[in-house]
mmCIF file with all atom_site columns, C-alpha atoms in Angstrom:
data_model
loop_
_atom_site.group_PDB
_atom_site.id
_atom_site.type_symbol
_atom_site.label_atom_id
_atom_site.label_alt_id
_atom_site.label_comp_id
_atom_site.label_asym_id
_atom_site.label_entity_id
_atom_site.label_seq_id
_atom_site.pdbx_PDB_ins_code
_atom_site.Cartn_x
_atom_site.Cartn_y
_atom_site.Cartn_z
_atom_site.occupancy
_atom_site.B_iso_or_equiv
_atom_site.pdbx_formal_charge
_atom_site.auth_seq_id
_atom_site.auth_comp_id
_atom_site.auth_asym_id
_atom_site.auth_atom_id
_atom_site.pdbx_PDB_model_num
ATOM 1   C CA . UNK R 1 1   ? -59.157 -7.183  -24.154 1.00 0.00 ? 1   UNK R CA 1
ATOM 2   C CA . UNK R 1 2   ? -57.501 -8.470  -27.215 1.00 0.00 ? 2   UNK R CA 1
ATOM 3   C CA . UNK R 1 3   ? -59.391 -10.009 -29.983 1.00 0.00 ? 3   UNK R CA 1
ATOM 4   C CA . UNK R 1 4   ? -58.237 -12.196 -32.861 1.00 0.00 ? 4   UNK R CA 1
ATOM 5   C CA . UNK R 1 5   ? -60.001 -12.116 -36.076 1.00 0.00 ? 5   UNK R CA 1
ATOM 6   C CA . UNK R 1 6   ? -59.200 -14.930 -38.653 1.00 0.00 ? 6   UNK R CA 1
ATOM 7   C CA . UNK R 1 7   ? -59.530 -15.204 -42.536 1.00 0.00 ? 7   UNK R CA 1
ATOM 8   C CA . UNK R 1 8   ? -59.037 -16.649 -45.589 1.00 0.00 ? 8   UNK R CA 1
ATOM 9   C CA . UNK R 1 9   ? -61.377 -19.824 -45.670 1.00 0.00 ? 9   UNK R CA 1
ATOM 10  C CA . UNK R 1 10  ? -60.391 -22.430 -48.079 1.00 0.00 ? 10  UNK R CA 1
ATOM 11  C CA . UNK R 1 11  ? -61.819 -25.129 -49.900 1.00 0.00 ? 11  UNK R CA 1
ATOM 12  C CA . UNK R 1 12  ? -59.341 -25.706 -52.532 1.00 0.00 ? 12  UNK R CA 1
ATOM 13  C CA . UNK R 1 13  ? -57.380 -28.541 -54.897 1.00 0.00 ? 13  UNK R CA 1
ATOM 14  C CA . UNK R 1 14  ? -54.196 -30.360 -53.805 1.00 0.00 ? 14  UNK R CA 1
ATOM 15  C CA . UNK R 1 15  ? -51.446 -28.354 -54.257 1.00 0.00 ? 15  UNK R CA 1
ATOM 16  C CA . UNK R 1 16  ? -52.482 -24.977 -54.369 1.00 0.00 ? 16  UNK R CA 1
ATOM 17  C CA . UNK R 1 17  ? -51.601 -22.169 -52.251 1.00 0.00 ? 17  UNK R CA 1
ATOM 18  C CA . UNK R 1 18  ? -54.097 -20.496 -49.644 1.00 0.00 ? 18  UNK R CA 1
ATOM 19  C CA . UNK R 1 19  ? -52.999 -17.319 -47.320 1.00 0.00 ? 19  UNK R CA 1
ATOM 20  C CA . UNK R 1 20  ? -54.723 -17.137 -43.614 1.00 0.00 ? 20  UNK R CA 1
ATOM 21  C CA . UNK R 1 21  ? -54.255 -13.631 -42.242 1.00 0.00 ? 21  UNK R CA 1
ATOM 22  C CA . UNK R 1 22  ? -55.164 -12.841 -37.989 1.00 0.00 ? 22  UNK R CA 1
ATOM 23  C CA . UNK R 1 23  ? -55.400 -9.243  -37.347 1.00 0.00 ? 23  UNK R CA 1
ATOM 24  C CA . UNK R 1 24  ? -55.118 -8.131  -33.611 1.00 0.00 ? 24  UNK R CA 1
ATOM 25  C CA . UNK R 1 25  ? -57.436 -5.415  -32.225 1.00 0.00 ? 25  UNK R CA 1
ATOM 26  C CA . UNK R 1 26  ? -58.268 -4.434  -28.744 1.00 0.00 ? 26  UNK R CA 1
ATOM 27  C CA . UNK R 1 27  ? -55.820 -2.809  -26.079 1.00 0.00 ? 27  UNK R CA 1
ATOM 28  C CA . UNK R 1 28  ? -52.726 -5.826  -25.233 1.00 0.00 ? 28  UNK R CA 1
ATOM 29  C CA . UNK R 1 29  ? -49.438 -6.498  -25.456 1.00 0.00 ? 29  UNK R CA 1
ATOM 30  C CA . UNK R 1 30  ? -48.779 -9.712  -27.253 1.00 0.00 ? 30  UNK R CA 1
ATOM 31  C CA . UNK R 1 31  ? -44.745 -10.995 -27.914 1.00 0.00 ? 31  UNK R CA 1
ATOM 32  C CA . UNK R 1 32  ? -46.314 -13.873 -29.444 1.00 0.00 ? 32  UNK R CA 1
ATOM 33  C CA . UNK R 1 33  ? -48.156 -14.868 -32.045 1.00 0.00 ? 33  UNK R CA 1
ATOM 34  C CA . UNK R 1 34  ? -48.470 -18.158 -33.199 1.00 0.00 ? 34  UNK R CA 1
ATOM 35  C CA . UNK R 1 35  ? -50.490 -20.648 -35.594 1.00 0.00 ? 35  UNK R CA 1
ATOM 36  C CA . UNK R 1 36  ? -52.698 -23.928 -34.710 1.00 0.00 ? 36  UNK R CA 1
ATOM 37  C CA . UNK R 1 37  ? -54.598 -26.215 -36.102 1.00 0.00 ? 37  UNK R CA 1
ATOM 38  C CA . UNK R 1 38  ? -56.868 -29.150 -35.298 1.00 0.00 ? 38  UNK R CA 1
ATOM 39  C CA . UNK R 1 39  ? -58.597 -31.968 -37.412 1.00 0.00 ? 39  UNK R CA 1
ATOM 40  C CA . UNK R 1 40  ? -61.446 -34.030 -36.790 1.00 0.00 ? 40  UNK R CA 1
ATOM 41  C CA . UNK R 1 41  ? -60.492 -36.027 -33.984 1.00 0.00 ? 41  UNK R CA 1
ATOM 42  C CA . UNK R 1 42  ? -57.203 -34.925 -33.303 1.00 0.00 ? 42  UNK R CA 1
ATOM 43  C CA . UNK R 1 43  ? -55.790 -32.525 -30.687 1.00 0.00 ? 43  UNK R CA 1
ATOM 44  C CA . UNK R 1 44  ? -54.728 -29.557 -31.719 1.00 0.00 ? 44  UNK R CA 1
ATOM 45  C CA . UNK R 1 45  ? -51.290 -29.050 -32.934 1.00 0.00 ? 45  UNK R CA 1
ATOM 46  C CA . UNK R 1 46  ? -48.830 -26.324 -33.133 1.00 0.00 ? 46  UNK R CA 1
ATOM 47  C CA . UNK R 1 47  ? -48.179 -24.987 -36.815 1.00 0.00 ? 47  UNK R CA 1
ATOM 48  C CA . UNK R 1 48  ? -46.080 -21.945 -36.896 1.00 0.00 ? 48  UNK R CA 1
ATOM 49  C CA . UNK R 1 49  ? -44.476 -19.672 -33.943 1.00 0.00 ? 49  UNK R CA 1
ATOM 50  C CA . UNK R 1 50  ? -43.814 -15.950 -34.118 1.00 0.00 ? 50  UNK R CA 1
ATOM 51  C CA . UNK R 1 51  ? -42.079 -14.270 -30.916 1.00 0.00 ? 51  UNK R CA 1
ATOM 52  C CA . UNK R 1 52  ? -40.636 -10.743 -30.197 1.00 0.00 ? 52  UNK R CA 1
ATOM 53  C CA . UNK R 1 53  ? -37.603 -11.393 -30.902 1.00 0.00 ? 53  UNK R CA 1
ATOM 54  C CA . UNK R 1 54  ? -38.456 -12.927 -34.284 1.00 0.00 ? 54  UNK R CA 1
ATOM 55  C CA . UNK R 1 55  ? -37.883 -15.888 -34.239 1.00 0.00 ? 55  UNK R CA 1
ATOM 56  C CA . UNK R 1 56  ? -40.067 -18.113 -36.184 1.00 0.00 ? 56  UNK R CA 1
ATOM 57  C CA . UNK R 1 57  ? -40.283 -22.043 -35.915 1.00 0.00 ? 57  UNK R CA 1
ATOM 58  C CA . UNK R 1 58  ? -42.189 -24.324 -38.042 1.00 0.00 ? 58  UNK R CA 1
ATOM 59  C CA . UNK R 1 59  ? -43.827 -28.135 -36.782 1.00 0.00 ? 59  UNK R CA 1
ATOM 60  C CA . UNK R 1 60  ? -42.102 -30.212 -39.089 1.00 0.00 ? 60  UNK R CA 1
ATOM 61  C CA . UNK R 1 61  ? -45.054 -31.709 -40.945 1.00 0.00 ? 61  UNK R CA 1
ATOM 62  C CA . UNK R 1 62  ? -45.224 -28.041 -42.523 1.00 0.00 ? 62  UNK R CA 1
ATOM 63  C CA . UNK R 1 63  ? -41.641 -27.247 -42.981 1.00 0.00 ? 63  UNK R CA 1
ATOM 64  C CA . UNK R 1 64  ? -40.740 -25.450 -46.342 1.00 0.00 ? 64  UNK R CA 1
ATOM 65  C CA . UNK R 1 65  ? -44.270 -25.416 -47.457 1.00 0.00 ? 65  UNK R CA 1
ATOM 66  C CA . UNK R 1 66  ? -45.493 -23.286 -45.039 1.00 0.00 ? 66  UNK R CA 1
ATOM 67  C CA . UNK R 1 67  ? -44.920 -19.472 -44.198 1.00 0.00 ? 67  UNK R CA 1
ATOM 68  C CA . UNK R 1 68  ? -45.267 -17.130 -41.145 1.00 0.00 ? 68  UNK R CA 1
ATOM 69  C CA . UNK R 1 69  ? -45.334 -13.245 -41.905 1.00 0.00 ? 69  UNK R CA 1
ATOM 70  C CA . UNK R 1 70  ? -46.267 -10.138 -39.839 1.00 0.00 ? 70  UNK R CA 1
ATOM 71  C CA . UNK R 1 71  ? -47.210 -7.217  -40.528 1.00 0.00 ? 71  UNK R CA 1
ATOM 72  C CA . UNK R 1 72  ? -46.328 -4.966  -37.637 1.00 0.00 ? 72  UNK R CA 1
ATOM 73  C CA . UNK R 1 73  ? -48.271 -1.477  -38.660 1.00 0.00 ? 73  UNK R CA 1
ATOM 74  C CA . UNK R 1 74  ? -51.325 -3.335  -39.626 1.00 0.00 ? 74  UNK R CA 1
ATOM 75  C CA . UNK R 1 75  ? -50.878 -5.713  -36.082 1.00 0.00 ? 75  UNK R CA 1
ATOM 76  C CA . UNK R 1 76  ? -51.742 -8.591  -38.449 1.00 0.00 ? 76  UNK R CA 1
ATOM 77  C CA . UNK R 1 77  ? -49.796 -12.200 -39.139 1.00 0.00 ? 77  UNK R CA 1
ATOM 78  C CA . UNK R 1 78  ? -50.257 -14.064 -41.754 1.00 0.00 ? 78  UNK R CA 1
ATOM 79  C CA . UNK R 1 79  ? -49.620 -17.766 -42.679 1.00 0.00 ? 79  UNK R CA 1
ATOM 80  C CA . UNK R 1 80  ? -48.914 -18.827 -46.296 1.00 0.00 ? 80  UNK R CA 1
ATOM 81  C CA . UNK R 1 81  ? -49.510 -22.142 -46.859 1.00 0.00 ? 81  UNK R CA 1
ATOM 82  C CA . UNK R 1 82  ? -48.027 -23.710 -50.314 1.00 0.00 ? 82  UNK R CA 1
ATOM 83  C CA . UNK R 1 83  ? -48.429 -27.491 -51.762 1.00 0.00 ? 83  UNK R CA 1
ATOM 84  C CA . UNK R 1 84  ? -51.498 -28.151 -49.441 1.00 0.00 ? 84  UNK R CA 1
ATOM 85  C CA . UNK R 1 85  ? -52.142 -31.232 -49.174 1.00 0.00 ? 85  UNK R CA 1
ATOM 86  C CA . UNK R 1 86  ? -55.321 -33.623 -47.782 1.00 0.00 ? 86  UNK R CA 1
ATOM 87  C CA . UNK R 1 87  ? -53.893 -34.114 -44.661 1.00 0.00 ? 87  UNK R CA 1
ATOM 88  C CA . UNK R 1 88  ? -53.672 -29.924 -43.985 1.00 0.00 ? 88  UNK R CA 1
ATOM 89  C CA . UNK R 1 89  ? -57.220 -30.315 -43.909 1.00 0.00 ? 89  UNK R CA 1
ATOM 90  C CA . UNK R 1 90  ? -58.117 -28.946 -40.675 1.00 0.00 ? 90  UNK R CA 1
ATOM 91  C CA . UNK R 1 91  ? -59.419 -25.343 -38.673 1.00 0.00 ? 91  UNK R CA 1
ATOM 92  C CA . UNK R 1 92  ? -56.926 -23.069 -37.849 1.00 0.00 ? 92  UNK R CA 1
ATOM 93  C CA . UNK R 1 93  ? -56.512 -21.208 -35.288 1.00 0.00 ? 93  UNK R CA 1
ATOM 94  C CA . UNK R 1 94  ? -54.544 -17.825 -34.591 1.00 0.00 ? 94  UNK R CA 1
ATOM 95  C CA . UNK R 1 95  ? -53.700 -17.834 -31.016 1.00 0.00 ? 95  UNK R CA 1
ATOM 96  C CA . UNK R 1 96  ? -51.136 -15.342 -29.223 1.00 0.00 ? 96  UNK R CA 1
ATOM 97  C CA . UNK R 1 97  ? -49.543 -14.688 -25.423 1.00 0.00 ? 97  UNK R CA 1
ATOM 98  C CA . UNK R 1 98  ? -47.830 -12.261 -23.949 1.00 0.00 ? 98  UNK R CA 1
ATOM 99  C CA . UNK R 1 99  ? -44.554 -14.321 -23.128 1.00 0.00 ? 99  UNK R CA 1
ATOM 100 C CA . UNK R 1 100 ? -41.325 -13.327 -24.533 1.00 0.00 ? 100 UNK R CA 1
ATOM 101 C CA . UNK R 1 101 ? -41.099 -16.987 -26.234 1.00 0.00 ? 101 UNK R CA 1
ATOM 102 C CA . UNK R 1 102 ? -44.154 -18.585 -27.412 1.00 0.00 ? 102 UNK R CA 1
ATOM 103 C CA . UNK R 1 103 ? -45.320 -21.337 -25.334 1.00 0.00 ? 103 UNK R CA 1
ATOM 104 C CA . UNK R 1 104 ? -45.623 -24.852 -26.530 1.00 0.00 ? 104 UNK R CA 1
ATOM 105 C CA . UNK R 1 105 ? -48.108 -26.250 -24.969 1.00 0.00 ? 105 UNK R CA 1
ATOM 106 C CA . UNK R 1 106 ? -51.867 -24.845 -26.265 1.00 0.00 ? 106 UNK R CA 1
ATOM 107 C CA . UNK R 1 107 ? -53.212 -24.363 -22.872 1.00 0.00 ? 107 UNK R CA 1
ATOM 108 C CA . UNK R 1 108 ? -50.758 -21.983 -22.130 1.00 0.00 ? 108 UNK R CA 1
ATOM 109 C CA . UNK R 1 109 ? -51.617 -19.475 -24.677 1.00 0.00 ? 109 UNK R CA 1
ATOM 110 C CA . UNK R 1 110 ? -53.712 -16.150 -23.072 1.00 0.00 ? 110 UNK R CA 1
ATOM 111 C CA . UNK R 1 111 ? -55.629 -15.526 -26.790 1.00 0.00 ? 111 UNK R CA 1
ATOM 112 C CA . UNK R 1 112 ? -57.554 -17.436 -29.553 1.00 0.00 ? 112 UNK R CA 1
ATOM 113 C CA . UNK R 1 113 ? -59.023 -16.771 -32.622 1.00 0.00 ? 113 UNK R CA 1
ATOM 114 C CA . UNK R 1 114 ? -62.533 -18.384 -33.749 1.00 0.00 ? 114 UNK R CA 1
ATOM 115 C CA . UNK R 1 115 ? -60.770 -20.546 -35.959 1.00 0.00 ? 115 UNK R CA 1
ATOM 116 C CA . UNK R 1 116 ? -60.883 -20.448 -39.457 1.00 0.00 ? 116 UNK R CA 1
ATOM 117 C CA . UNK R 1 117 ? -61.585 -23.932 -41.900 1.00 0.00 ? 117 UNK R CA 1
ATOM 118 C CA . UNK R 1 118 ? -59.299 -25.169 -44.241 1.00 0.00 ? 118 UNK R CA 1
ATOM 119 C CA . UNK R 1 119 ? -60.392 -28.108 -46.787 1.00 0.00 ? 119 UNK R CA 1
ATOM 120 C CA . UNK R 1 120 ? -58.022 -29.862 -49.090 1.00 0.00 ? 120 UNK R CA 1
ATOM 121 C CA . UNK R 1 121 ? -59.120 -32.014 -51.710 1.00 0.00 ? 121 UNK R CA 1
ATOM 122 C CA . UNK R 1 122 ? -57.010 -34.135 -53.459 1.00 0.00 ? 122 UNK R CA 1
#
């Protein structure tokens, strides 16, 4: 059973820069990794993709102020997340699948993370 373990709660200013790190654990084999998040009242949304053959994609509301990484040895990915602003405000969520291309769609995902919460104050 695979397990996802989130961290790096925020609470921080407009502007700064926060890391989120989900490390893997547990007997799996994952091609995908992949980064969500959800507001109050919204569905959740797709952030960042990782699959095996590494390529990474970015939602566009996040594009060059946002960062995927992975850390193979330490089975851990990481999301960087630069010029945050009040609207990033949000829990995020690792999630990860064993398809060779990360899905789209969230329901199609085989893992989650608790979810980690993000607050940006402006």
């Amino acid at each position: 059973q695979v397990q996802l373990v989130e961290s790096g709660v925020g609470s921080v200013q407009a502007g700064v820069t926060l890391r989120l790190s989900c490390a893997a654990t547990g007997y799996y084999v994952i091609r995908c990794m992949a980064w969500f998040r959800q507001a109050p009242g919204k569905e959740r949304e797709g952030v960042a993709f990782n699959d095996n053959q590494g390529w990474i994609r970015y939602a566009d509301f996040v594009k060059g102020r946002f960062t995927l990484s992975k850390d193979n040895a330490k089975n851990t990915v990481y999301l960087q997340m630069n010029s945050l602003k009040s609207e990033d405000t949000a829990m995020y969520y690792c999630a990860a699948d064993r398809r060779w291309s990360c899905p789209a769609e969230v329901y199609d995902y085989d893992y989650w993370g608790q979810g980690t919460q993000v607050t940006v104050s402006s």
